[in-house]
XYZ file of C-alpha atoms in Angstrom:
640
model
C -58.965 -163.085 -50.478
C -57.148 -161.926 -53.262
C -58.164 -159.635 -55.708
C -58.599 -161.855 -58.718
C -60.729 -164.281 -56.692
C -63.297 -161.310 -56.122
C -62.936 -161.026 -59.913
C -63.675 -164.139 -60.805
C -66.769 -164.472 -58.427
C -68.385 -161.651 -59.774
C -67.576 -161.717 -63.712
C -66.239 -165.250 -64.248
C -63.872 -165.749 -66.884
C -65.759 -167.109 -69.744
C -68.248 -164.158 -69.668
C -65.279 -161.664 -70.144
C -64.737 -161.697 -73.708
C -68.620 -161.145 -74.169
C -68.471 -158.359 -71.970
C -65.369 -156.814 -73.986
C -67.271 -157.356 -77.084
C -70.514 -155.574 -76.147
C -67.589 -152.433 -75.266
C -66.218 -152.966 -78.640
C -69.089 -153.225 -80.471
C -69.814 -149.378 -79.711
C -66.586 -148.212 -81.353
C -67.723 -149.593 -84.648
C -71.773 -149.817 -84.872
C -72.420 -149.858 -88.703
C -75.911 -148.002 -88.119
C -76.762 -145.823 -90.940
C -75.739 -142.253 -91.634
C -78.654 -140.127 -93.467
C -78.227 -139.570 -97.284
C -76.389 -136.452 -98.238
C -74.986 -136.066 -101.429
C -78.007 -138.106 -103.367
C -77.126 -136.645 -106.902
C -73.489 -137.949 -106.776
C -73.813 -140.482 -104.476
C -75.045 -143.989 -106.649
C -74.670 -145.698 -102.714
C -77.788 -144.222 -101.859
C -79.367 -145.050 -104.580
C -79.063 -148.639 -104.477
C -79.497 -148.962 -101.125
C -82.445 -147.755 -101.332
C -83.648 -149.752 -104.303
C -82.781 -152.616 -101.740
C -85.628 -151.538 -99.322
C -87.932 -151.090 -101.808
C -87.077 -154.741 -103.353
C -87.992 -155.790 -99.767
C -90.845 -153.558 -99.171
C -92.270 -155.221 -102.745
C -91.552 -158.435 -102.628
C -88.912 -158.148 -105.639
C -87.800 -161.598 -106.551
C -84.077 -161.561 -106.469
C -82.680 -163.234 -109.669
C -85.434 -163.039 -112.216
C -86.748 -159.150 -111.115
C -83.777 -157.831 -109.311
C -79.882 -158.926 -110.114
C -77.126 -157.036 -108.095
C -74.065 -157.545 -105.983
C -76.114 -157.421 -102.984
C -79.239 -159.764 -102.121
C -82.829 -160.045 -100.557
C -81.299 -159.530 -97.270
C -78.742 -156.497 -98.434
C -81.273 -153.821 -96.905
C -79.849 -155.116 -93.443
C -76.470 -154.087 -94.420
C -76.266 -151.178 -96.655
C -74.934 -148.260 -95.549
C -77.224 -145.181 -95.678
C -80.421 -144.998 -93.304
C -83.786 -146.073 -94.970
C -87.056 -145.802 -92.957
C -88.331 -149.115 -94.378
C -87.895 -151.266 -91.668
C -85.788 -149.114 -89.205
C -86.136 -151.406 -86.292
C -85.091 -154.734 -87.514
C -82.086 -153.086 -89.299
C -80.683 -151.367 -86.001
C -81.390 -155.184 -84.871
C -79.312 -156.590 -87.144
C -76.752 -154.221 -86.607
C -76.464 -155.628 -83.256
C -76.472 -158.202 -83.793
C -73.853 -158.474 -86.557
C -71.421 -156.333 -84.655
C -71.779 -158.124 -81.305
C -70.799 -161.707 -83.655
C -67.980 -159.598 -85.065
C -66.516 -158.186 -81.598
C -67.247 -161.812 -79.525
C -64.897 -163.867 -82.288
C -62.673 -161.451 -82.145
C -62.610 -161.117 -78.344
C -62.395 -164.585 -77.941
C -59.521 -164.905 -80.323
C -58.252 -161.929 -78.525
C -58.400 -164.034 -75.041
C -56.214 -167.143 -76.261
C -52.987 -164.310 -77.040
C -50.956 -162.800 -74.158
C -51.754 -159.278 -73.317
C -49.640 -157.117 -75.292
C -50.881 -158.801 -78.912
C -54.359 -159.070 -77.747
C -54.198 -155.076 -77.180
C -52.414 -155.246 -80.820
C -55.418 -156.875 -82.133
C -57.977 -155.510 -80.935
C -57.027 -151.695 -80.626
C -56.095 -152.161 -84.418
C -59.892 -153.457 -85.071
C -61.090 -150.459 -83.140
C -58.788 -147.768 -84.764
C -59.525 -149.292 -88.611
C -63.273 -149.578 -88.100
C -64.096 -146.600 -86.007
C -62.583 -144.426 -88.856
C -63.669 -146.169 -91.689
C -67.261 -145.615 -94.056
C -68.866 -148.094 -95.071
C -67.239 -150.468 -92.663
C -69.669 -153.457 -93.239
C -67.854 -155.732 -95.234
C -64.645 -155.200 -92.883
C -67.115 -156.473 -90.079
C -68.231 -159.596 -92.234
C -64.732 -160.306 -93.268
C -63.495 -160.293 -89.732
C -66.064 -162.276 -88.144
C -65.980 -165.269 -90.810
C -62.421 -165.511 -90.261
C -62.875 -165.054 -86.222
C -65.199 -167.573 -86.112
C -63.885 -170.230 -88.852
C -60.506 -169.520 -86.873
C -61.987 -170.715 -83.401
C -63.411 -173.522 -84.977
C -60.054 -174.898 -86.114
C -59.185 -174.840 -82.842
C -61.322 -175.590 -80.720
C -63.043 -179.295 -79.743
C -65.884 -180.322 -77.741
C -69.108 -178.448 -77.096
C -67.252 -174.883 -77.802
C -66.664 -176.549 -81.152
C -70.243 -177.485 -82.088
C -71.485 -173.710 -80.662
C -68.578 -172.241 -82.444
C -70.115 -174.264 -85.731
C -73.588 -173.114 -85.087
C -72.453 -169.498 -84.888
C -70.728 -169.623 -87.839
C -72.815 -171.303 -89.951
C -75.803 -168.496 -89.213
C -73.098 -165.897 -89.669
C -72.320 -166.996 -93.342
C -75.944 -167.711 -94.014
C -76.730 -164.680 -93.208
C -74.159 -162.611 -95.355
C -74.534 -164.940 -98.807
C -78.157 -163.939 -98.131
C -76.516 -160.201 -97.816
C -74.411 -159.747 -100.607
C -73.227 -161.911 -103.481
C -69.200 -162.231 -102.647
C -69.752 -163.200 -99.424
C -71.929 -166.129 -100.749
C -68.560 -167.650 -102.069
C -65.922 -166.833 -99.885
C -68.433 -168.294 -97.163
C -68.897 -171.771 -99.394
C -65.414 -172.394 -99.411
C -64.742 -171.761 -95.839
C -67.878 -174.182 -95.258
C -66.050 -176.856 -97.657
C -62.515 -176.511 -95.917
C -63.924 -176.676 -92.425
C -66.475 -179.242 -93.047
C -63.044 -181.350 -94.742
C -61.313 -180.240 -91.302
C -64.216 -181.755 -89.351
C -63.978 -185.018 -91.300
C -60.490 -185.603 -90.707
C -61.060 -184.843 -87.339
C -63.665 -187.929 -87.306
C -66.452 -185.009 -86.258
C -68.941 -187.047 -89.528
C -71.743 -185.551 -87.536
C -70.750 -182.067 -86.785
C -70.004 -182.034 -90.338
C -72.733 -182.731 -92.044
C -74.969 -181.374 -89.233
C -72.949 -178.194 -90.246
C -74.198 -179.049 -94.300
C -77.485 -179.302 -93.692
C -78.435 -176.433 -90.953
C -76.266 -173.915 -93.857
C -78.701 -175.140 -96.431
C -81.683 -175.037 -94.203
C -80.950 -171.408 -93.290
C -80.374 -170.368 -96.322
C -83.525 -171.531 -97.527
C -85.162 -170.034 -94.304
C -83.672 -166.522 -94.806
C -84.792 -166.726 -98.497
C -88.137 -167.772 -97.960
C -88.362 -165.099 -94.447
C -87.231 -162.591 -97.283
C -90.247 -163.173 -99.606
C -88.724 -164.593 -102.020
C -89.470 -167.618 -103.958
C -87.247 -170.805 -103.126
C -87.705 -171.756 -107.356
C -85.232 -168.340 -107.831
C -82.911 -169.758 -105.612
C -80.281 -171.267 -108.387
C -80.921 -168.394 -110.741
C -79.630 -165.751 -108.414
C -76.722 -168.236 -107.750
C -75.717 -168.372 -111.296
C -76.527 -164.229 -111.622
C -74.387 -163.228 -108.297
C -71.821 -165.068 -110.100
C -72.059 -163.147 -113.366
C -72.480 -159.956 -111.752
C -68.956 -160.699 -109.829
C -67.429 -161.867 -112.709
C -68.755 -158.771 -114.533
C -67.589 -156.104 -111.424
C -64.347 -157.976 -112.207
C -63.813 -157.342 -115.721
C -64.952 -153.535 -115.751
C -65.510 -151.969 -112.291
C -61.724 -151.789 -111.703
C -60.203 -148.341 -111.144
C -56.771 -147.403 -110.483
C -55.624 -145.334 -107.788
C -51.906 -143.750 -106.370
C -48.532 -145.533 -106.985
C -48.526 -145.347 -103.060
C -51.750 -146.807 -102.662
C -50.924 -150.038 -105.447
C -47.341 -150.422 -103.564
C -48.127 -150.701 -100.039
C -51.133 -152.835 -101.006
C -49.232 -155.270 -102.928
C -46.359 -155.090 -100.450
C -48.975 -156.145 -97.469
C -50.329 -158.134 -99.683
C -47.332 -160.475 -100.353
C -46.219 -160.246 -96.611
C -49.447 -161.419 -95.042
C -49.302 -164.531 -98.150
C -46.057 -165.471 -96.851
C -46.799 -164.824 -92.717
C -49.975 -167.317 -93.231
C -48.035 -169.760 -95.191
C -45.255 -170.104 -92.230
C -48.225 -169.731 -89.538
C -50.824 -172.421 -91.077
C -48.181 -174.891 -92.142
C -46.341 -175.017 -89.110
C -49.685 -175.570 -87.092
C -50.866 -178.413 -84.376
C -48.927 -180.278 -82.571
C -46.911 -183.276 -83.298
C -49.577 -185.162 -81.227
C -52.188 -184.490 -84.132
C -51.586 -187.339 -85.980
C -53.850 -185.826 -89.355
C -51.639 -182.474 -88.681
C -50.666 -182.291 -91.860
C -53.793 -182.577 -93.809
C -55.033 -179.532 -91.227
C -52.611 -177.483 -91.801
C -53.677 -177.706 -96.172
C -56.691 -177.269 -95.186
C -55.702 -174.153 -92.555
C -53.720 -172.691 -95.071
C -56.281 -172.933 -98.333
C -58.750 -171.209 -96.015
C -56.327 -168.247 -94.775
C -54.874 -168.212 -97.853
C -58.497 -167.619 -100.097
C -59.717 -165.288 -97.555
C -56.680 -163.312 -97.677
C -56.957 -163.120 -101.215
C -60.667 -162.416 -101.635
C -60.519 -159.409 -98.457
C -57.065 -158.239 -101.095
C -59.165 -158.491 -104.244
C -62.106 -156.779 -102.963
C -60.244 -153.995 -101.865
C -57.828 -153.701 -104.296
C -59.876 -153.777 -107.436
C -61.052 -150.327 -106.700
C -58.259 -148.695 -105.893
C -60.332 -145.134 -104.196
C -60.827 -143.587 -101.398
C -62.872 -146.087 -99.883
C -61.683 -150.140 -101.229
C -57.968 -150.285 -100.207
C -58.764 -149.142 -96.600
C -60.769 -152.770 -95.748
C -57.838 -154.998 -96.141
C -55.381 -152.390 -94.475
C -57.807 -152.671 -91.477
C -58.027 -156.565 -91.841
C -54.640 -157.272 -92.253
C -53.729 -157.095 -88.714
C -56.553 -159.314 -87.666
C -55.918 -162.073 -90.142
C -51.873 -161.971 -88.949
C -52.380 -161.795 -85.000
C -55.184 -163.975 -85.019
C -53.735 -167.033 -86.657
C -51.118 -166.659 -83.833
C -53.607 -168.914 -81.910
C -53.234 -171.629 -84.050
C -51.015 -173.867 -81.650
C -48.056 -175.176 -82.871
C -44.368 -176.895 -82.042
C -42.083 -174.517 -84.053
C -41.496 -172.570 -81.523
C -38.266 -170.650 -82.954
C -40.392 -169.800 -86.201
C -43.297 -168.649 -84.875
C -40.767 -166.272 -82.653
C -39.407 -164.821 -85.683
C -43.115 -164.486 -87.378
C -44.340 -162.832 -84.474
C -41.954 -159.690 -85.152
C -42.626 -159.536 -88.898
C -46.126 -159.540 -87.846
C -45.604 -156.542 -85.220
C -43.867 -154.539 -88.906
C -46.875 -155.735 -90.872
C -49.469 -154.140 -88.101
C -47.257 -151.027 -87.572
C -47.090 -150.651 -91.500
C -50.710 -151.266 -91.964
C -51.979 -148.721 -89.797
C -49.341 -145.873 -90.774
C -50.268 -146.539 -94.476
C -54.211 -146.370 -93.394
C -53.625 -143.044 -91.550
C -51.225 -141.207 -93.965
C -53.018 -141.908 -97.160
C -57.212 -142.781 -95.765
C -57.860 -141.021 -92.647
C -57.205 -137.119 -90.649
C -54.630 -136.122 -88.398
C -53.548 -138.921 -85.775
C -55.154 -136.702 -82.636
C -58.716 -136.481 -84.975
C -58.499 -140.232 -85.893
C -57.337 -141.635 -81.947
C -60.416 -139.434 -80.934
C -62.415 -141.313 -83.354
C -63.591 -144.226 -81.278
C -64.460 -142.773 -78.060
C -67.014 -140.281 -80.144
C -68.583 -143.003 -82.174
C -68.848 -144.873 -78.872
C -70.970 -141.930 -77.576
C -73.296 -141.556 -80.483
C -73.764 -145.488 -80.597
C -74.715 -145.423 -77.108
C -77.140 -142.567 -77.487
C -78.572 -144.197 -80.678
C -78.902 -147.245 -78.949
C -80.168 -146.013 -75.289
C -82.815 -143.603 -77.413
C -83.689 -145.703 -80.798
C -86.559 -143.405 -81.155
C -84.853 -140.440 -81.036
C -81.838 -141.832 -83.746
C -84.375 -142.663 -85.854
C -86.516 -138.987 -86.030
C -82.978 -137.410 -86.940
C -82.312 -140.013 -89.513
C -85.901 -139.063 -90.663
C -85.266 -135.322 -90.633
C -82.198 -135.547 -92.655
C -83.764 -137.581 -95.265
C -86.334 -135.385 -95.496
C -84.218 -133.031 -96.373
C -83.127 -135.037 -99.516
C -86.137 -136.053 -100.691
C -87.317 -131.764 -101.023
C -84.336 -131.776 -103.179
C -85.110 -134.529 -105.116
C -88.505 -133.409 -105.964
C -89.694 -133.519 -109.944
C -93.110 -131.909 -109.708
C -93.673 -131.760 -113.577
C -92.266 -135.093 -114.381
C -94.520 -136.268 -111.529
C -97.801 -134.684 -112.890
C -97.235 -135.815 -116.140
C -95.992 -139.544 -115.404
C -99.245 -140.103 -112.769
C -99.589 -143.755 -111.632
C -97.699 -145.153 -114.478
C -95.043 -147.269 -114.295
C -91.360 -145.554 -114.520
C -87.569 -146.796 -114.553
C -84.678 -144.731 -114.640
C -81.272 -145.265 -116.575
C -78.454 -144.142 -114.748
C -77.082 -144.510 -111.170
C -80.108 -141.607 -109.409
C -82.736 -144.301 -108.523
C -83.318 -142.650 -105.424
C -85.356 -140.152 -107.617
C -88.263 -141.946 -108.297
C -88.632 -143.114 -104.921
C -88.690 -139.930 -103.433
C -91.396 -138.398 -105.707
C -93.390 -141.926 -104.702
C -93.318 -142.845 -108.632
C -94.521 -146.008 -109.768
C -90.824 -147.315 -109.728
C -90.258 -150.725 -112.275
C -87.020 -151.294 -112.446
C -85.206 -152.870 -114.767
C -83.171 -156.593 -113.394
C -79.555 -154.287 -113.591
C -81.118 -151.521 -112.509
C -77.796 -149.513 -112.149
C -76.590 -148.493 -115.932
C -72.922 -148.966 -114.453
C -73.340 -152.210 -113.351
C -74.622 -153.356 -116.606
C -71.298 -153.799 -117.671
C -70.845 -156.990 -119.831
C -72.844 -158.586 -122.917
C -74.984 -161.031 -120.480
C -75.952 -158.364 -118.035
C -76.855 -156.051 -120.649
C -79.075 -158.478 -123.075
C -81.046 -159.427 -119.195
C -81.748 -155.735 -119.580
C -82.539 -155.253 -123.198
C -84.732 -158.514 -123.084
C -86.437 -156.719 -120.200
C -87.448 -153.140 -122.160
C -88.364 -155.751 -124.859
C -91.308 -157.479 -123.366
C -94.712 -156.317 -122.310
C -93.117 -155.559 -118.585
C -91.258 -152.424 -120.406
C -92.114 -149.667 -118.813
C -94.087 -146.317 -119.989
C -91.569 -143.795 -118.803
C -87.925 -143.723 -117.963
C -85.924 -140.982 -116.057
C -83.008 -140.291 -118.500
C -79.590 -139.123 -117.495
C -76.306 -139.750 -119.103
C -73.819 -139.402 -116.371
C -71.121 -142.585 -116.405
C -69.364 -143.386 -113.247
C -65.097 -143.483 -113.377
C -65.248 -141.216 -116.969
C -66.182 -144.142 -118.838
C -67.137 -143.564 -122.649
C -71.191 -142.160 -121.981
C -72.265 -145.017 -124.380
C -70.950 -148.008 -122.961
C -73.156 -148.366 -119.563
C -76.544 -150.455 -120.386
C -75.770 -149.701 -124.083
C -78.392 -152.045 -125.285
C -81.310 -150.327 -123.369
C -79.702 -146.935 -124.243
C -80.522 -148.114 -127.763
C -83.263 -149.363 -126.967
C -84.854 -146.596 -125.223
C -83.625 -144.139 -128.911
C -85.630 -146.652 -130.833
C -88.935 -147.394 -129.090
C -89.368 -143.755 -126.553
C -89.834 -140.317 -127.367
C -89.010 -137.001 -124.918
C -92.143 -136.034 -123.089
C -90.224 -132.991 -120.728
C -87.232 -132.561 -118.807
C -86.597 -131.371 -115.525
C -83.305 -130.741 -113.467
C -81.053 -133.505 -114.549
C -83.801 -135.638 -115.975
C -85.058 -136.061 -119.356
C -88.580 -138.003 -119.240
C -88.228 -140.163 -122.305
C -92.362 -142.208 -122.963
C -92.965 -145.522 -124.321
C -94.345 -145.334 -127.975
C -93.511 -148.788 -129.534
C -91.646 -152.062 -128.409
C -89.974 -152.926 -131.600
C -86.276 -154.495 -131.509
C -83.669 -152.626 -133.400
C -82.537 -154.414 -136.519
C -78.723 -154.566 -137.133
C -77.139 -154.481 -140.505
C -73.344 -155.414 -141.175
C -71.559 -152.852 -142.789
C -68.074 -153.633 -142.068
C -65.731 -155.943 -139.965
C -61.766 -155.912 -139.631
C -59.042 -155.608 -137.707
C -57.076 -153.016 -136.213
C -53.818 -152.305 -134.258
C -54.344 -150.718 -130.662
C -53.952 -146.712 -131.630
C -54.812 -147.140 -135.077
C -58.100 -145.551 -136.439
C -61.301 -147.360 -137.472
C -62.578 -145.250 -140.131
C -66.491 -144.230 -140.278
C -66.349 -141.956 -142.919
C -67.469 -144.566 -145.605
C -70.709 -144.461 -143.758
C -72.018 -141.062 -143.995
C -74.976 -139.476 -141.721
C -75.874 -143.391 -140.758
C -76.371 -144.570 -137.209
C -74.039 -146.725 -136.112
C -73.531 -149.869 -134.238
C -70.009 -151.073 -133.103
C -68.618 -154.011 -131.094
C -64.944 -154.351 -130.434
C -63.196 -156.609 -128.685
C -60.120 -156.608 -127.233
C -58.564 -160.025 -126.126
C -56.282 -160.269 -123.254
C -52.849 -162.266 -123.602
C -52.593 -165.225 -121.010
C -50.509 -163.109 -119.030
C -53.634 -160.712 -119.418
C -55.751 -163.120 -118.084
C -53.547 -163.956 -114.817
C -53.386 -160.388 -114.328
C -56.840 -160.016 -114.545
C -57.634 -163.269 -112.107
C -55.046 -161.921 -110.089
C -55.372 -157.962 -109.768
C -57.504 -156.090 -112.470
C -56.916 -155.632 -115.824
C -55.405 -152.453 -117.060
C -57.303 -149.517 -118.010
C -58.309 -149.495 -121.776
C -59.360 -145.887 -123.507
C -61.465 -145.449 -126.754
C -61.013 -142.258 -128.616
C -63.327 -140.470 -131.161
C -62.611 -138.148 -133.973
C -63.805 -136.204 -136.612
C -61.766 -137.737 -138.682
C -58.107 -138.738 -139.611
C -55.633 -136.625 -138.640
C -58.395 -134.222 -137.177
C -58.911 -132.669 -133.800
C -60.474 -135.413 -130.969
C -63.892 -135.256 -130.201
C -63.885 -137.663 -126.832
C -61.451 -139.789 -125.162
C -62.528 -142.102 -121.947
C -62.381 -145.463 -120.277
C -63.585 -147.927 -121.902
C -63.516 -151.422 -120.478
C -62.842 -154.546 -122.722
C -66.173 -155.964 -121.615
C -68.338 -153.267 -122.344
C -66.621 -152.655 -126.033
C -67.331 -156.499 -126.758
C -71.062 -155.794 -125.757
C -71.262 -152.630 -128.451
C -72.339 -149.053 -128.073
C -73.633 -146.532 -130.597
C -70.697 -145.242 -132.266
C -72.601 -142.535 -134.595
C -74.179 -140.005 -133.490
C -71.455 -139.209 -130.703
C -73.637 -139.085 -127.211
C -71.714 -137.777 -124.428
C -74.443 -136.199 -122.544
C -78.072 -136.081 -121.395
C -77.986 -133.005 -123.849
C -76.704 -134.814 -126.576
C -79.479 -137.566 -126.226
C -81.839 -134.318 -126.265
C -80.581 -133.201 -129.437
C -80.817 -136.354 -131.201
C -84.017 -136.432 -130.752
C -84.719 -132.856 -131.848
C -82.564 -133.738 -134.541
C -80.145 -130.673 -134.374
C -76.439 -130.682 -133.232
C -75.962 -133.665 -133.962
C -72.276 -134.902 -133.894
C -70.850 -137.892 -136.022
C -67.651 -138.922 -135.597
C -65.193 -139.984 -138.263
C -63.063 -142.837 -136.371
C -62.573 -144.419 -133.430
C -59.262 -146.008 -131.795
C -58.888 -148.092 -129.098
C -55.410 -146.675 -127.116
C -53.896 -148.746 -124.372
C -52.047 -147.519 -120.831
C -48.458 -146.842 -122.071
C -46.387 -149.718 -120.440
C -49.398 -152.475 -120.793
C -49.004 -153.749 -124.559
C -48.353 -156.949 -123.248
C -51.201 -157.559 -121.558
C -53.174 -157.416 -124.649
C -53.225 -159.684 -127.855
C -52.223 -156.856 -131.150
C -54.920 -157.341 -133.222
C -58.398 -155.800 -132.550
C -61.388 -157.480 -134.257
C -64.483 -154.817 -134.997
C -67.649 -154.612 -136.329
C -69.521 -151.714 -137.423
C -73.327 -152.120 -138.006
C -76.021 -149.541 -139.248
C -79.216 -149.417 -136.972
């Protein structure tokens, strides 16, 4: 009997892919690393303000408002104790979704490209932190993918999976909430022309009825459903406008190069799918190429907005996936898909030469990669117990460092929130930790995100300390981020100590700040808006600075360019400060006088000594960008 019969008789062929995917699934097992670096490191922070949201019950939309949601403590990436066991579940889970749609994509290729694609997968992941949203991204498009082409009861399964999958992540984090609803609308349009009215609206209903399940299973409140809708969307929209950072003219080039080379690789591949048989072939292939198309973009946008050491990696591991993979997609051009196939071998040679040379170590260090993470995943997986003690030990070891004993003595049971990006401080001294709806300062980056927060330290659920540090992420002007609680918190709280990097500012009224008009005008980008006229006043200013429809695109498109704002002391006179300063956050408004560029600073106002005043401002675009911007900038300067 030959060998392949033996084979078959004991592993049948279905069950292969499966078996390949619980292999592959080692290689890239997003279990959590312990915290390090907690004072630098915001990631740990918010991850875990997640856990606590869940451990509390946190209602997601009216308490809480962040890119990730209730179920974000499954996926972010640093170890939390809270709930150790169902998060190494998940994990599993997740992974083994990720590496079976791939594997069985990976099946329907010849040999040689299914090595391609999958060996690509390994060598991206393996290497890569914070891999997670590289794993969501490839397993929506895996599994939407296999649904296009598959029929039959694989097809309804394939749906099923799916549909949990992008339940699941919208219930995970915000972005993946939309790309997931359009890749619902496209297929469930696929499934119509297809005559599959069931499947299709059986697909409808079980994503709404999962959602709702995996709200309600989070403890959250199905009336705060729409509200965290419409706030996911203004926190994206937000991220958008001032989270954007801009990297190496290598990093920009190859991105945009890949970029435009995948577009035009899944126009050919999509539009020149089915057969001739498939009578509705030509609606499918819209349909096939709106959905690679979008996802493409999105996987592009996400990684490209940020352009650090972390964001551009994802799509320069995903790239190869999304190019090999539509390869499935059957098809009667025959000659073009020939010629595609070896632009698509360039695209996955230039992906992963651009991903070791500017992301990762030398070649031997990142090839060895895999097999070691394989290792540790199979210990951690074999021994959960003994994973968890050392991710236990090392966080242990953070929270000694993180310990406040006076700020902790003299705050007691009372309810604290901290302004800044260090939340993990309060919730390693076991404070009474009530934080604010954008509880990251740096994500409160836009006039509707910072009045939530201002309207919060406004009411009677204000709370009766705050940890205080001044420390803006990407060397943004200290005054933009949460400006409206950072004025706040100078009207209505007083310093009670400080401690490390902390000042402990205490509740002592709840009054709003009254605004006055003093002056409004307009200025050219570089030239000075005088505060002299204004003395030893506190000042209030809100600028805005409109983007040019070709702005716009850009902005819809990429990111919009970096903006600066400068202080003086006065015309002509030496500069006092010069940072980032992102069109969205000037429109919100930021104290202008005194000058607060530290947690010192904020110290010394309230001591009332040192205190600096500038005497202008200007707003001072990248050289080379003038015409993404509109000439004249409108300001408003208002005494407090």
């Amino acid at each position: 009997m030959p060998i392949s019969s033996h084979l078959d008789r004991l592993l049948p062929r279905p069950l292969r892919p499966f078996l390949a995917a619980g292999l592959l699934l080692l290689t890239f097992l997003t279990l959590p690393p312990a915290p390090k670096d907690i004072g630098t490191d915001g990631d740990v922070s918010w991850g875990a303000v997640l856990s606590y949201a869940h451990q509390h019950c946190l209602q997601f939309g009216p308490e809480i408002i962040y890119t990730y949601g209730p179920l974000g403590f499954l996926i972010q990436g640093y170890f939390s104790e809270h709930a150790a066991d169902l998060r190494m579940f998940a994990d599993v889970a997740v992974c083994f979704t990720a590496a079976a749609g791939l594997c069985l994509v990976g099946w329907r290729l010849r040999i040689g490209w299914r090595l391609l694609l999958l060996g690509s997968f390994i060598f991206a992941a393996a290497n890569l932190e914070g891999r997670g949203d590289l794993v969501l991204d490839v397993a929506l498009f895996c599994w939407i993918l296999l649904c296009f082409c598959e029929s039959g009861r694989r097809l309804r399964l394939y749906v099923s999976i799916f549909i949990a999958l992008a339940a699941f992540s919208a219930l995970a984090k915000s972005s993946f909430l939309f790309v997931g609803l359009v890749g619902l609308a496209l297929l469930g349009a696929d499934l119509s022309i297809r005559r599959q009215h069931r499947l299709g609206t059986g697909m409808l209903v079980g994503y709404a009825g999962l959602i709702l399940a995996g709200w309600a299973a989070a403890g959250q409140q199905v009336a705060n459903l729409p509200g965290f809708v419409a706030k996911a969307l203004a926190v994206v929209r937000a991220y958008n406008e001032a989270l954007g950072w801009e990297g190496l003219s290598a990093i920009r080039q190859s991105g945009l190069l890949l970029a435009l080379l995948s577009l035009v690789i899944v126009a050919v591949l999509t539009l020149t799918a089915f057969q001739a048989e498939d009578q509705k072939r030509r609606w499918r292939r819209v349909l096939l190429f709106l959905w690679a198309s979008c996802l493409t973009f999105s996987v592009w946008k996400h990684s490209f907005l940020r352009e650090d050491f972390r964001h551009p990696a994802f799509f320069l591991g995903f790239a190869p996936v999304l190019l090999i993979g539509l390869t499935i997609v059957p098809s009667g051009a025959v000659v073009a898909r020939r010629w595609t196939k070896g632009v698509i071998l360039v695209c996955c040679v230039f992906s992963l030469v651009v991903l070791q040379w500017l992301y990762l170590a030398s070649p031997a260090h990142s090839l060895r990669t895999p097999f070691r993470a394989a290792l540790l995943n199979l210990q951690a997986l074999a021994r959960p117990a003994s994973y968890q003690a050392r991710m236990r030990a090392a966080t242990d070891v953070c929270r000694r460092e993180a310990q406040l004993p006076e700020i902790r003595r003299i705050v007691g049971n009372a309810t604290v929130d901290c302004f800044g990006f260090k939340q993990v401080y309060p919730l390693f001294n076991h404070l009474n930790y009530l934080p604010r709806p954008v509880f990251q300062s740096f994500v409160a980056c836009n006039d509707q995100l910072m009045s939530l927060n201002e309207g919060f330290y406004l009411s009677k659920a204000a709370p009766q300390f705050v940890l205080f540090s001044l420390d803006p992420v990407d060397r943004k002007f200290p005054p933009l981020e949460d400006a409206r609680v950072l004025r706040t918190l100078l009207f209505n709280y007083e310093p009670a100590t400080i401690e490390k990097d902390f000042l402990l500012l205490k509740s002592k009224a709840s009054d709003s700040p009254k605004l006055t008009l003093l002056q409004a005008g307009t200025v050219k980008p570089g030239e000075l808006m005088d505060l002299r006229p204004f003395g030893d006043r506190d000042l209030w200013m809100e600028i805005k600075v409109e983007p040019t429809w070709t702005g716009r695109a850009r902005q819809l498109l990429y990111r919009a360019p970096t903006v600066r704002l400068a202080a003086y002391r006065g015309a002509g006179t030496p500069l006092l400060l010069r940072r980032r300063a992102p069109p969205a956050m000037l429109a919100a408004g930021f104290l202008a006088s005194p000058l607060l560029s530290s947690t010192a600073d904020v110290l010394s106002l309230y001591k009332g000594t040192n205190i600096t005043r500038p005497g202008a401002y200007s707003v001072e675009l990248t050289p080379g960008t003038d015409g993404y911007w509109q000439r004249h900038i409108r300001f408003r300067i208002f005494s407090i």
